Amino acid sequence: MAQDVFTRFGFEPIRTPVMEEADLFRRSVGESTDIVQKEMYEFEDRGHTRIALRPEGTAGVVRAFIENHLAHESAVRKFYYYGPMFRAERPQAGRMRQFHQIGLESLGSDSVRADTEIMQALAAFLNAAGIRGAEFQINCLGDPDDRKRYAGELRSYLERRIGDICETCRIRMDANVMRVLDCKNPSCRDVVRDAPKILESVKDAYRAELEVVLGVLAESGIKGRYNPTVVRGLDYYTRIVFEVTHPDLGSQDALAAGGRYDLLVKQLGGRATPAVGCALGMERLVMAMKAAGDPASGPRIVVVALGESAQQPGYRLLSQIRAEGFDSDMDFENRSLKAQLRRAEKCGARWCLILGDNEIQKQTVIIKDMTEGGGQNEIPAGDVLGHLRKVLQ
Ligand code: HAM
């Protein structure tokens, strides 16, 4: 599914190593970020090089882009990837130490259309996965000058409210003041509500990009809004940033996130190349799909064999259905009809093929439509494949 959607948008697959030099992440994600300070799995290899299990995918893609000379003179390069990432966080629902991301990276375009293209590709993927209710929260962080100016303003504001902010945020005020903006502590949230907004500090041209993004999202029927507290926990971002939240995810509600990182390629030793990307958390995607009652994960056809003598013919039927290319399954434990139908219903089966002593004697199979109010009928065993072809193709 991901391959179909992302190929349609012109993205090519890329695979980068699970381990990289730890220094790559220090230089890209940022020395003072939580990821580098507290969450990287780091060790020394036999050659005494500091290695890290990758906490995210962007840094590795940029390194590969530079080292393998993947830049095309005039063309934008667009990549997608899928793989495990590692962060030593406190595990909870939606937050794992090993999780999986699908990521998109578009390198070489300065246009805000590259940002909207990334968002549209992500939205198309979510749509194909049956996710409804996701919301794009957009902010604009400007360039490093804008951010420096803003950090000063924010710090002076927070100093005036120092008594109302949490211990962690007091520490953040020195190292990474903008992270105070996405603190979940209720009292910090109150303080942040009246804080100066970064959008007021960024250059007019960048502010105009936010309008373009919101306009394109509205035109494409994608739910999105400006959210001044989206600041991202990685240092490489510039200009437009975003998070995609989903109401069914609880406290870890970011399904995906991304933004522009115009300075990173140069910072890691390549030629200055504007870039934008995003990554989606697969485990959170599955949580949202489950909450939406997604039945798509199970087989469409379940063979229900009743009694010992039906096991072998049932298994033969299962093999024939699979050989036809239909996804199908069967319970080998010879459980009751009720138990097997309940299991089929739970995994979202569309059809059940039931056979017991009676049907074997008559050489028939009962086809049960599992949709609500769907009936059942008995057909000759030899007609089953033809019938499935007709209803499923
Ligand atoms: P991120 O916000 O750190 O961004 O992660 C992206 C997504 O990965 C999150 O929205 C979430 O769904 C998922 N995720 C992160 N940490 C965990 C965890 N511990 N357990 C489960 N899921 C998690 C990045 O990683 C950037 N590289 C995104 C990007 C690509 N920006 C530009 N290009």
PDB file of C-alpha atoms in Angstrom, residues 299-301 318-329 384-393:
ATOM      1  CA  PRO A 299      -8.041 -13.115   6.016  1.00  0.00           C
ATOM      2  CA  ARG A 300     -11.112 -12.524   3.859  1.00  0.00           C
ATOM      3  CA  ILE A 301     -12.068 -16.188   3.752  1.00  0.00           C
ATOM      4  CA  LEU A 318      -7.927 -24.074   2.111  1.00  0.00           C
ATOM      5  CA  SER A 319      -4.920 -24.994  -0.054  1.00  0.00           C
ATOM      6  CA  GLN A 320      -6.964 -24.616  -3.257  1.00  0.00           C
ATOM      7  CA  ILE A 321      -8.231 -21.184  -2.202  1.00  0.00           C
ATOM      8  CA  ARG A 322      -4.717 -20.018  -1.343  1.00  0.00           C
ATOM      9  CA  ALA A 323      -3.400 -21.353  -4.663  1.00  0.00           C
ATOM     10  CA  GLU A 324      -5.996 -19.094  -6.327  1.00  0.00           C
ATOM     11  CA  GLY A 325      -4.352 -16.137  -4.589  1.00  0.00           C
ATOM     12  CA  PHE A 326      -7.114 -15.438  -2.049  1.00  0.00           C
ATOM     13  CA  ASP A 327      -6.109 -14.816   1.567  1.00  0.00           C
ATOM     14  CA  SER A 328      -7.677 -17.473   3.705  1.00  0.00           C
ATOM     15  CA  ASP A 329      -7.254 -19.259   7.003  1.00  0.00           C
ATOM     16  CA  VAL A 384     -16.672 -23.007  -4.643  1.00  0.00           C
ATOM     17  CA  LEU A 385     -13.636 -21.557  -6.410  1.00  0.00           C
ATOM     18  CA  GLY A 386     -15.715 -20.209  -9.284  1.00  0.00           C
ATOM     19  CA  HIS A 387     -18.110 -18.623  -6.816  1.00  0.00           C
ATOM     20  CA  LEU A 388     -15.264 -16.969  -4.861  1.00  0.00           C
ATOM     21  CA  ARG A 389     -13.712 -15.652  -8.057  1.00  0.00           C
ATOM     22  CA  LYS A 390     -17.033 -14.055  -8.943  1.00  0.00           C
ATOM     23  CA  VAL A 391     -17.681 -12.415  -5.587  1.00  0.00           C
ATOM     24  CA  LEU A 392     -14.130 -11.373  -4.758  1.00  0.00           C
ATOM     25  CA  GLN A 393     -12.758 -10.072  -8.038  1.00  0.00           C
TER      26      GLN A 393
END
